[in-house]
Amino acid sequence: MTKNSRARPPRTRNTTPDPDRLERIVADANRARAAREQGYRERALKILPWVCTRCARSFERARLRELTVHHRDGNHDNNPPDGSNWELLCVYCHENEHAREVDAALGGGEAAPARAGASHRPLEGLADLLKKKPRG
Ligand SMILES: [Zn+2]
Ligand SMILES: [Zn+2]
């Protein structure tokens, strides 16, 4: 009988974490988040006009998935029924909004070129060290 024979490699038992399990946990978390988002999203779309607060683009039902719910205070668990913490933003403006937050967290929106320079410097120092090292 080969019916019950399973060709599963035994070595993933306790050395590495089961990637399937991890995937399942992530999937569960994503599903929970999606369910939660679905909840406030529906409520937000019910009480707010389908217009991007930032660029004033308006949306009809067919394109409604391009309109997203942004939380003014950044807390997705803060969903007052009057909608005071919600802002409807199109996906572009929403991305923009969060990109600005990330920039601010990193210490200023103009910091990108400086950051690139800083990450470059250690290599230059290393080159100098290698250059200075006497031969023989
Ligand atoms: Zn917009
Ligand atoms: Zn947001």
JSON list of C-alpha atoms and ligand atoms in Angstrom, two decimals:
[
{"chain": "A", "resi": 1, "resn": "MET", "atom": "CA", "xyz": [0.00, 0.00, 0.00]},
{"chain": "A", "resi": 2, "resn": "THR", "atom": "CA", "xyz": [1.45, 3.35, -0.96]},
{"chain": "A", "resi": 3, "resn": "LYS", "atom": "CA", "xyz": [-1.69, 5.20, -0.08]},
{"chain": "A", "resi": 4, "resn": "ASN", "atom": "CA", "xyz": [-0.44, 6.60, 3.22]},
{"chain": "A", "resi": 5, "resn": "SER", "atom": "CA", "xyz": [3.19, 7.09, 2.36]},
{"chain": "A", "resi": 6, "resn": "ARG", "atom": "CA", "xyz": [4.11, 10.72, 2.65]},
{"chain": "A", "resi": 7, "resn": "ALA", "atom": "CA", "xyz": [7.23, 12.08, 0.98]},
{"chain": "A", "resi": 8, "resn": "ARG", "atom": "CA", "xyz": [7.90, 14.69, 3.56]},
{"chain": "A", "resi": 9, "resn": "PRO", "atom": "CA", "xyz": [11.50, 15.49, 4.53]},
{"chain": "A", "resi": 10, "resn": "PRO", "atom": "CA", "xyz": [11.95, 14.98, 8.27]},
{"chain": "A", "resi": 11, "resn": "ARG", "atom": "CA", "xyz": [14.59, 17.62, 8.85]},
{"chain": "A", "resi": 12, "resn": "THR", "atom": "CA", "xyz": [12.30, 20.66, 9.17]},
{"chain": "A", "resi": 13, "resn": "ARG", "atom": "CA", "xyz": [11.00, 19.37, 12.50]},
{"chain": "A", "resi": 14, "resn": "ASN", "atom": "CA", "xyz": [12.83, 21.40, 15.10]},
{"chain": "A", "resi": 15, "resn": "THR", "atom": "CA", "xyz": [15.77, 23.17, 13.49]},
{"chain": "A", "resi": 16, "resn": "THR", "atom": "CA", "xyz": [13.95, 25.77, 11.39]},
{"chain": "A", "resi": 17, "resn": "PRO", "atom": "CA", "xyz": [10.52, 27.23, 12.09]},
{"chain": "A", "resi": 18, "resn": "ASP", "atom": "CA", "xyz": [7.84, 25.76, 9.89]},
{"chain": "A", "resi": 19, "resn": "PRO", "atom": "CA", "xyz": [7.40, 28.24, 7.01]},
{"chain": "A", "resi": 20, "resn": "ASP", "atom": "CA", "xyz": [3.88, 26.97, 6.44]},
{"chain": "A", "resi": 21, "resn": "ARG", "atom": "CA", "xyz": [2.96, 27.76, 10.00]},
{"chain": "A", "resi": 22, "resn": "LEU", "atom": "CA", "xyz": [4.47, 31.21, 9.78]},
{"chain": "A", "resi": 23, "resn": "GLU", "atom": "CA", "xyz": [2.59, 31.79, 6.57]},
{"chain": "A", "resi": 24, "resn": "ARG", "atom": "CA", "xyz": [-0.62, 30.71, 8.24]},
{"chain": "A", "resi": 25, "resn": "ILE", "atom": "CA", "xyz": [-0.05, 33.09, 11.14]},
{"chain": "A", "resi": 26, "resn": "VAL", "atom": "CA", "xyz": [0.61, 35.95, 8.74]},
{"chain": "A", "resi": 27, "resn": "ALA", "atom": "CA", "xyz": [-2.44, 35.01, 6.69]},
{"chain": "A", "resi": 28, "resn": "ASP", "atom": "CA", "xyz": [-4.55, 34.93, 9.84]},
{"chain": "A", "resi": 29, "resn": "ALA", "atom": "CA", "xyz": [-3.29, 38.33, 10.91]},
{"chain": "A", "resi": 30, "resn": "ASN", "atom": "CA", "xyz": [-3.93, 39.73, 7.46]},
{"chain": "A", "resi": 31, "resn": "ARG", "atom": "CA", "xyz": [-7.41, 38.28, 7.43]},
{"chain": "A", "resi": 32, "resn": "ALA", "atom": "CA", "xyz": [-8.18, 39.76, 10.84]},
{"chain": "A", "resi": 33, "resn": "ARG", "atom": "CA", "xyz": [-6.87, 43.13, 9.74]},
{"chain": "A", "resi": 34, "resn": "ALA", "atom": "CA", "xyz": [-8.83, 42.91, 6.49]},
{"chain": "A", "resi": 35, "resn": "ALA", "atom": "CA", "xyz": [-12.00, 42.12, 8.42]},
{"chain": "A", "resi": 36, "resn": "ARG", "atom": "CA", "xyz": [-11.38, 45.03, 10.75]},
{"chain": "A", "resi": 37, "resn": "GLU", "atom": "CA", "xyz": [-10.63, 47.35, 7.84]},
{"chain": "A", "resi": 38, "resn": "GLN", "atom": "CA", "xyz": [-13.74, 46.14, 6.08]},
{"chain": "A", "resi": 39, "resn": "GLY", "atom": "CA", "xyz": [-15.71, 47.13, 9.16]},
{"chain": "A", "resi": 40, "resn": "TYR", "atom": "CA", "xyz": [-14.58, 50.73, 9.47]},
{"chain": "A", "resi": 41, "resn": "ARG", "atom": "CA", "xyz": [-14.26, 51.15, 5.73]},
{"chain": "A", "resi": 42, "resn": "GLU", "atom": "CA", "xyz": [-17.88, 50.34, 5.17]},
{"chain": "A", "resi": 43, "resn": "ARG", "atom": "CA", "xyz": [-18.95, 52.63, 7.96]},
{"chain": "A", "resi": 44, "resn": "ALA", "atom": "CA", "xyz": [-16.72, 55.44, 6.71]},
{"chain": "A", "resi": 45, "resn": "LEU", "atom": "CA", "xyz": [-18.03, 55.11, 3.16]},
{"chain": "A", "resi": 46, "resn": "LYS", "atom": "CA", "xyz": [-21.55, 55.18, 4.52]},
{"chain": "A", "resi": 47, "resn": "ILE", "atom": "CA", "xyz": [-21.25, 58.52, 6.29]},
{"chain": "A", "resi": 48, "resn": "LEU", "atom": "CA", "xyz": [-18.57, 60.35, 4.29]},
{"chain": "A", "resi": 49, "resn": "PRO", "atom": "CA", "xyz": [-18.85, 61.71, 0.74]},
{"chain": "A", "resi": 50, "resn": "TRP", "atom": "CA", "xyz": [-16.88, 59.61, -1.78]},
{"chain": "A", "resi": 51, "resn": "VAL", "atom": "CA", "xyz": [-14.34, 62.33, -2.42]},
{"chain": "A", "resi": 52, "resn": "CYS", "atom": "CA", "xyz": [-10.61, 62.36, -1.77]},
{"chain": "A", "resi": 53, "resn": "THR", "atom": "CA", "xyz": [-10.08, 64.87, 1.02]},
{"chain": "A", "resi": 54, "resn": "ARG", "atom": "CA", "xyz": [-6.72, 65.84, -0.44]},
{"chain": "A", "resi": 55, "resn": "CYS", "atom": "CA", "xyz": [-7.13, 66.13, -4.20]},
{"chain": "A", "resi": 56, "resn": "ALA", "atom": "CA", "xyz": [-10.94, 66.39, -4.29]},
{"chain": "A", "resi": 57, "resn": "ARG", "atom": "CA", "xyz": [-11.22, 63.61, -6.85]},
{"chain": "A", "resi": 58, "resn": "SER", "atom": "CA", "xyz": [-14.65, 62.04, -6.57]},
{"chain": "A", "resi": 59, "resn": "PHE", "atom": "CA", "xyz": [-15.38, 58.36, -6.89]},
{"chain": "A", "resi": 60, "resn": "GLU", "atom": "CA", "xyz": [-18.31, 56.29, -8.00]},
{"chain": "A", "resi": 61, "resn": "ARG", "atom": "CA", "xyz": [-19.07, 52.79, -6.85]},
{"chain": "A", "resi": 62, "resn": "ALA", "atom": "CA", "xyz": [-17.17, 51.12, -9.69]},
{"chain": "A", "resi": 63, "resn": "ARG", "atom": "CA", "xyz": [-13.91, 52.77, -8.65]},
{"chain": "A", "resi": 64, "resn": "LEU", "atom": "CA", "xyz": [-14.51, 52.86, -4.96]},
{"chain": "A", "resi": 65, "resn": "ARG", "atom": "CA", "xyz": [-11.64, 50.53, -4.14]},
{"chain": "A", "resi": 66, "resn": "GLU", "atom": "CA", "xyz": [-9.26, 53.33, -5.12]},
{"chain": "A", "resi": 67, "resn": "LEU", "atom": "CA", "xyz": [-10.65, 55.34, -2.27]},
{"chain": "A", "resi": 68, "resn": "THR", "atom": "CA", "xyz": [-9.13, 54.42, 1.08]},
{"chain": "A", "resi": 69, "resn": "VAL", "atom": "CA", "xyz": [-9.82, 55.25, 4.70]},
{"chain": "A", "resi": 70, "resn": "HIS", "atom": "CA", "xyz": [-7.05, 57.16, 6.42]},
{"chain": "A", "resi": 71, "resn": "HIS", "atom": "CA", "xyz": [-6.93, 57.57, 10.20]},
{"chain": "A", "resi": 72, "resn": "ARG", "atom": "CA", "xyz": [-6.09, 61.11, 11.17]},
{"chain": "A", "resi": 73, "resn": "ASP", "atom": "CA", "xyz": [-4.32, 60.06, 14.36]},
{"chain": "A", "resi": 74, "resn": "GLY", "atom": "CA", "xyz": [-2.73, 57.01, 12.74]},
{"chain": "A", "resi": 75, "resn": "ASN", "atom": "CA", "xyz": [-4.53, 54.65, 15.10]},
{"chain": "A", "resi": 76, "resn": "HIS", "atom": "CA", "xyz": [-6.55, 52.13, 13.12]},
{"chain": "A", "resi": 77, "resn": "ASP", "atom": "CA", "xyz": [-8.32, 51.04, 16.29]},
{"chain": "A", "resi": 78, "resn": "ASN", "atom": "CA", "xyz": [-9.68, 54.50, 16.90]},
{"chain": "A", "resi": 79, "resn": "ASN", "atom": "CA", "xyz": [-12.92, 54.45, 14.93]},
{"chain": "A", "resi": 80, "resn": "PRO", "atom": "CA", "xyz": [-15.44, 56.85, 16.46]},
{"chain": "A", "resi": 81, "resn": "PRO", "atom": "CA", "xyz": [-18.91, 56.37, 14.94]},
{"chain": "A", "resi": 82, "resn": "ASP", "atom": "CA", "xyz": [-19.14, 60.03, 13.93]},
{"chain": "A", "resi": 83, "resn": "GLY", "atom": "CA", "xyz": [-16.19, 59.50, 11.57]},
{"chain": "A", "resi": 84, "resn": "SER", "atom": "CA", "xyz": [-14.11, 62.22, 13.18]},
{"chain": "A", "resi": 85, "resn": "ASN", "atom": "CA", "xyz": [-10.93, 60.15, 12.91]},
{"chain": "A", "resi": 86, "resn": "TRP", "atom": "CA", "xyz": [-11.48, 59.15, 9.30]},
{"chain": "A", "resi": 87, "resn": "GLU", "atom": "CA", "xyz": [-10.41, 60.82, 6.12]},
{"chain": "A", "resi": 88, "resn": "LEU", "atom": "CA", "xyz": [-11.17, 59.40, 2.72]},
{"chain": "A", "resi": 89, "resn": "LEU", "atom": "CA", "xyz": [-8.11, 59.57, 0.51]},
{"chain": "A", "resi": 90, "resn": "CYS", "atom": "CA", "xyz": [-7.47, 58.19, -2.95]},
{"chain": "A", "resi": 91, "resn": "VAL", "atom": "CA", "xyz": [-4.67, 55.59, -2.97]},
{"chain": "A", "resi": 92, "resn": "TYR", "atom": "CA", "xyz": [-2.19, 58.12, -4.34]},
{"chain": "A", "resi": 93, "resn": "CYS", "atom": "CA", "xyz": [-2.84, 60.78, -1.73]},
{"chain": "A", "resi": 94, "resn": "HIS", "atom": "CA", "xyz": [-2.95, 58.13, 0.97]},
{"chain": "A", "resi": 95, "resn": "GLU", "atom": "CA", "xyz": [0.46, 56.84, -0.02]},
{"chain": "A", "resi": 96, "resn": "ASN", "atom": "CA", "xyz": [1.73, 60.39, -0.10]},
{"chain": "A", "resi": 97, "resn": "GLU", "atom": "CA", "xyz": [0.33, 61.08, 3.33]},
{"chain": "A", "resi": 98, "resn": "HIS", "atom": "CA", "xyz": [2.15, 58.11, 4.85]},
{"chain": "A", "resi": 99, "resn": "ALA", "atom": "CA", "xyz": [5.35, 58.80, 2.94]},
{"chain": "A", "resi": 100, "resn": "ARG", "atom": "CA", "xyz": [5.43, 62.20, 4.61]},
{"chain": "A", "resi": 101, "resn": "GLU", "atom": "CA", "xyz": [4.99, 60.56, 8.01]},
{"chain": "A", "resi": 102, "resn": "VAL", "atom": "CA", "xyz": [7.92, 58.24, 7.34]},
{"chain": "A", "resi": 103, "resn": "ASP", "atom": "CA", "xyz": [10.08, 61.15, 6.23]},
{"chain": "A", "resi": 104, "resn": "ALA", "atom": "CA", "xyz": [9.20, 63.05, 9.38]},
{"chain": "A", "resi": 105, "resn": "ALA", "atom": "CA", "xyz": [10.05, 60.03, 11.51]},
{"chain": "A", "resi": 106, "resn": "LEU", "atom": "CA", "xyz": [13.44, 59.79, 9.84]},
{"chain": "A", "resi": 107, "resn": "GLY", "atom": "CA", "xyz": [14.14, 63.40, 10.72]},
{"chain": "A", "resi": 108, "resn": "GLY", "atom": "CA", "xyz": [13.02, 65.74, 7.95]},
{"chain": "A", "resi": 109, "resn": "GLY", "atom": "CA", "xyz": [11.87, 65.44, 4.36]},
{"chain": "A", "resi": 110, "resn": "GLU", "atom": "CA", "xyz": [15.07, 66.85, 2.87]},
{"chain": "A", "resi": 111, "resn": "ALA", "atom": "CA", "xyz": [17.29, 64.21, 4.41]},
{"chain": "A", "resi": 112, "resn": "ALA", "atom": "CA", "xyz": [17.33, 61.72, 1.55]},
{"chain": "A", "resi": 113, "resn": "PRO", "atom": "CA", "xyz": [20.54, 62.89, -0.22]},
{"chain": "A", "resi": 114, "resn": "ALA", "atom": "CA", "xyz": [22.38, 63.24, 3.09]},
{"chain": "A", "resi": 115, "resn": "ARG", "atom": "CA", "xyz": [21.38, 59.70, 4.06]},
{"chain": "A", "resi": 116, "resn": "ALA", "atom": "CA", "xyz": [22.78, 58.35, 0.80]},
{"chain": "A", "resi": 117, "resn": "GLY", "atom": "CA", "xyz": [26.03, 60.21, 1.45]},
{"chain": "A", "resi": 118, "resn": "ALA", "atom": "CA", "xyz": [26.29, 58.85, 4.96]},
{"chain": "A", "resi": 119, "resn": "SER", "atom": "CA", "xyz": [25.87, 55.27, 3.82]},
{"chain": "A", "resi": 120, "resn": "HIS", "atom": "CA", "xyz": [28.59, 55.85, 1.25]},
{"chain": "A", "resi": 121, "resn": "ARG", "atom": "CA", "xyz": [31.24, 57.17, 3.58]},
{"chain": "A", "resi": 122, "resn": "PRO", "atom": "CA", "xyz": [32.31, 53.96, 5.34]},
{"chain": "A", "resi": 123, "resn": "LEU", "atom": "CA", "xyz": [33.31, 52.49, 1.99]},
{"chain": "A", "resi": 124, "resn": "GLU", "atom": "CA", "xyz": [35.41, 55.53, 1.18]},
{"chain": "A", "resi": 125, "resn": "GLY", "atom": "CA", "xyz": [37.14, 55.22, 4.54]},
{"chain": "A", "resi": 126, "resn": "LEU", "atom": "CA", "xyz": [37.86, 51.61, 3.84]},
{"chain": "A", "resi": 127, "resn": "ALA", "atom": "CA", "xyz": [39.35, 52.51, 0.47]},
{"chain": "A", "resi": 128, "resn": "ASP", "atom": "CA", "xyz": [41.59, 55.03, 2.19]},
{"chain": "A", "resi": 129, "resn": "LEU", "atom": "CA", "xyz": [42.75, 52.47, 4.71]},
{"chain": "A", "resi": 130, "resn": "LEU", "atom": "CA", "xyz": [43.56, 50.00, 1.99]},
{"chain": "A", "resi": 131, "resn": "LYS", "atom": "CA", "xyz": [45.44, 52.67, 0.07]},
{"chain": "A", "resi": 132, "resn": "LYS", "atom": "CA", "xyz": [47.51, 53.73, 3.06]},
{"chain": "A", "resi": 133, "resn": "LYS", "atom": "CA", "xyz": [48.53, 50.23, 4.00]},
{"chain": "A", "resi": 134, "resn": "PRO", "atom": "CA", "xyz": [52.20, 49.88, 3.09]},
{"chain": "A", "resi": 135, "resn": "ARG", "atom": "CA", "xyz": [53.24, 47.08, 0.78]},
{"chain": "A", "resi": 136, "resn": "GLY", "atom": "CA", "xyz": [55.43, 44.24, 1.88]},
{"chain": "B", "resi": 1, "resn": "ZN", "atom": "ZN", "xyz": [-6.36, 62.11, -3.79]},
{"chain": "B", "resi": 2, "resn": "ZN", "atom": "ZN", "xyz": [-3.60, 56.25, 6.39]}
]
